[in-house]
Amino acid sequence: MAEEQPAKEKFYITTSIPYVNANPHVGFAMELIQADVLARYHRLLGEDTCFLNGTDEHGSKVPKAAAAAGKDVKDFVKEISGRFQDLSKVLGISNTHFIRTTSQGHKKASQKFWEKSVAAGDIYKGKYEGLYCVGCENYYNESELAAGLCPIHKTKPELLSEENYFFRFSKYQQALLDYYHKNPGFVKPASRFNEIIQFVKKGLSDISVSRSTKTLKWGIPVPGDKNQVIYIWFDALINYVSGIGYAEEDGTFKRYWPADVHVIGKDILRFHAALWPAMLLSVGLPLPARVYVHGFITVDGEKLSKSRGNVIDPFPLVSKYGLDPVRYFLLSEIPSDGDGDFSIKKLEARYAADLQNNLGNLVSRLTNLIEKNFDGDLPEEDPAPKTAENLQRHIEEFRLHEALAEIWKNISWANQYIDQVKLWELPKKDPKLFKEVVSSLVALLRQVTIELAPFLPDTAQKLNEIFSAEKIVKSQPLFPRLHI
Ligand code: ZN
């Protein structure tokens, strides 16, 4: 009988689920890539990694966007959801699961969640009052209005009231504060954690979690009430459990829940760091370990907006510059834990400086010297390297840009060192030293390969092929000249 293997540790990571009223943009591409780095990193540590993304397909804006596109709403959501699934493929995302909130599994899970929350005494009927735009068939918050008018129709919304269901958010104020206190690393960066603590400390109001079918039809029916649908936020958050089989509470769900990391944008912090944990407390499920919060991307210094026409489509970006250059740019230029600016000029500058002239150049110089002087045979190797501790810390603290900067320090150092010792002169001048230097540079590149794998998987694979070949030969450029 085979010896029993110790159980692998599990790692469960999610991205937010984008709303399907529009095509993917570069900001969400960044979120996918950030989460992918973490998933790959944990997989390489040997953890049994589950990685979920999906699409948020309910709410009043979806039927409207479908109508505007002249499409049946079901066909429309399927098409846009398909675009997001394509995006994952194009970006090399290693997700293991994908959830659509219009799926049967999600519907069942949401209704089950709802019923459990009702059983806990946390859902009650109340009067909801809000500013409603008839044209949009949608309620607006004051903050969403433009000078008191509907941002789309430029008309004054009506004050409407309806009877719907509320979630007892207020009940969980102390429990949330206790959880934050016991889990000082719950939200990263710390500034966002502080923001959420202050928000909860001020006191929580119960929130409306359903809509009358008179004002919203495209949603999951409230169990036992045909005239109400579950409001989109309540249903959307449940994707993190429905996506891994909460409806049946099967093996996958038991294995992976609670999530180890939710990666989100800063605009949905309250939903993830306060409402979602309160919902989980209500139904008696354990809380996620961490919420990593990224900032926003501006383009050429301006906010992304359809009207400005500066929304960057990630698909042509990847076909023009290649996958790893796009991953590298988004991960290094935009700080994971803050805001950043996207520009084609900066992307091309980093492509040339960091990828072509630094990493690419190092590899071609080194492989050239090995081919010429060792007939392709590598001199004896240094022992296998380990990932530097500070690099691990940067990754675990969600500072992916700093992790990459750390890796690039070694790459730059290697190029400078080659210049300094005039490596190309050494085979004649000091063959013993030449051997030693080449061997340590190859060891350094092996380390770089391991460290780069979660960030730039294709490049890491190419490096691996180059340096583990029987005979090392001068490599093709890793990053070809751009045809611009
Ligand atoms: Zn309107």
PDB file of N, CA, C and O in Angstrom, residues 44 72 117 432 475:
ATOM      1  N   LEU A  44       2.587  27.105  -7.015  1.00  0.00           N
ATOM      2  CA  LEU A  44       4.008  26.745  -7.038  1.00  0.00           C
ATOM      3  C   LEU A  44       4.522  26.414  -5.640  1.00  0.00           C
ATOM      4  O   LEU A  44       5.487  25.674  -5.490  1.00  0.00           O
ATOM      5  N   ASP A  72     -32.073  39.683 -27.262  1.00  0.00           N
ATOM      6  CA  ASP A  72     -32.779  39.028 -26.175  1.00  0.00           C
ATOM      7  C   ASP A  72     -31.826  39.017 -24.968  1.00  0.00           C
ATOM      8  O   ASP A  72     -30.619  38.787 -25.114  1.00  0.00           O
ATOM      9  N   SER A 117     -30.682  32.873   6.036  1.00  0.00           N
ATOM     10  CA  SER A 117     -30.631  34.188   6.683  1.00  0.00           C
ATOM     11  C   SER A 117     -32.004  34.528   7.279  1.00  0.00           C
ATOM     12  O   SER A 117     -32.087  35.134   8.351  1.00  0.00           O
ATOM     13  N   LYS A 432      39.356  30.275 -15.703  1.00  0.00           N
ATOM     14  CA  LYS A 432      38.778  29.736 -14.469  1.00  0.00           C
ATOM     15  C   LYS A 432      37.723  30.703 -13.924  1.00  0.00           C
ATOM     16  O   LYS A 432      36.616  30.308 -13.567  1.00  0.00           O
ATOM     17  N   SER A 475      20.148  32.265 -27.738  1.00  0.00           N
ATOM     18  CA  SER A 475      18.688  32.213 -27.860  1.00  0.00           C
ATOM     19  C   SER A 475      18.170  33.271 -28.822  1.00  0.00           C
ATOM     20  O   SER A 475      18.803  34.287 -29.065  1.00  0.00           O
TER      21      SER A 475
END
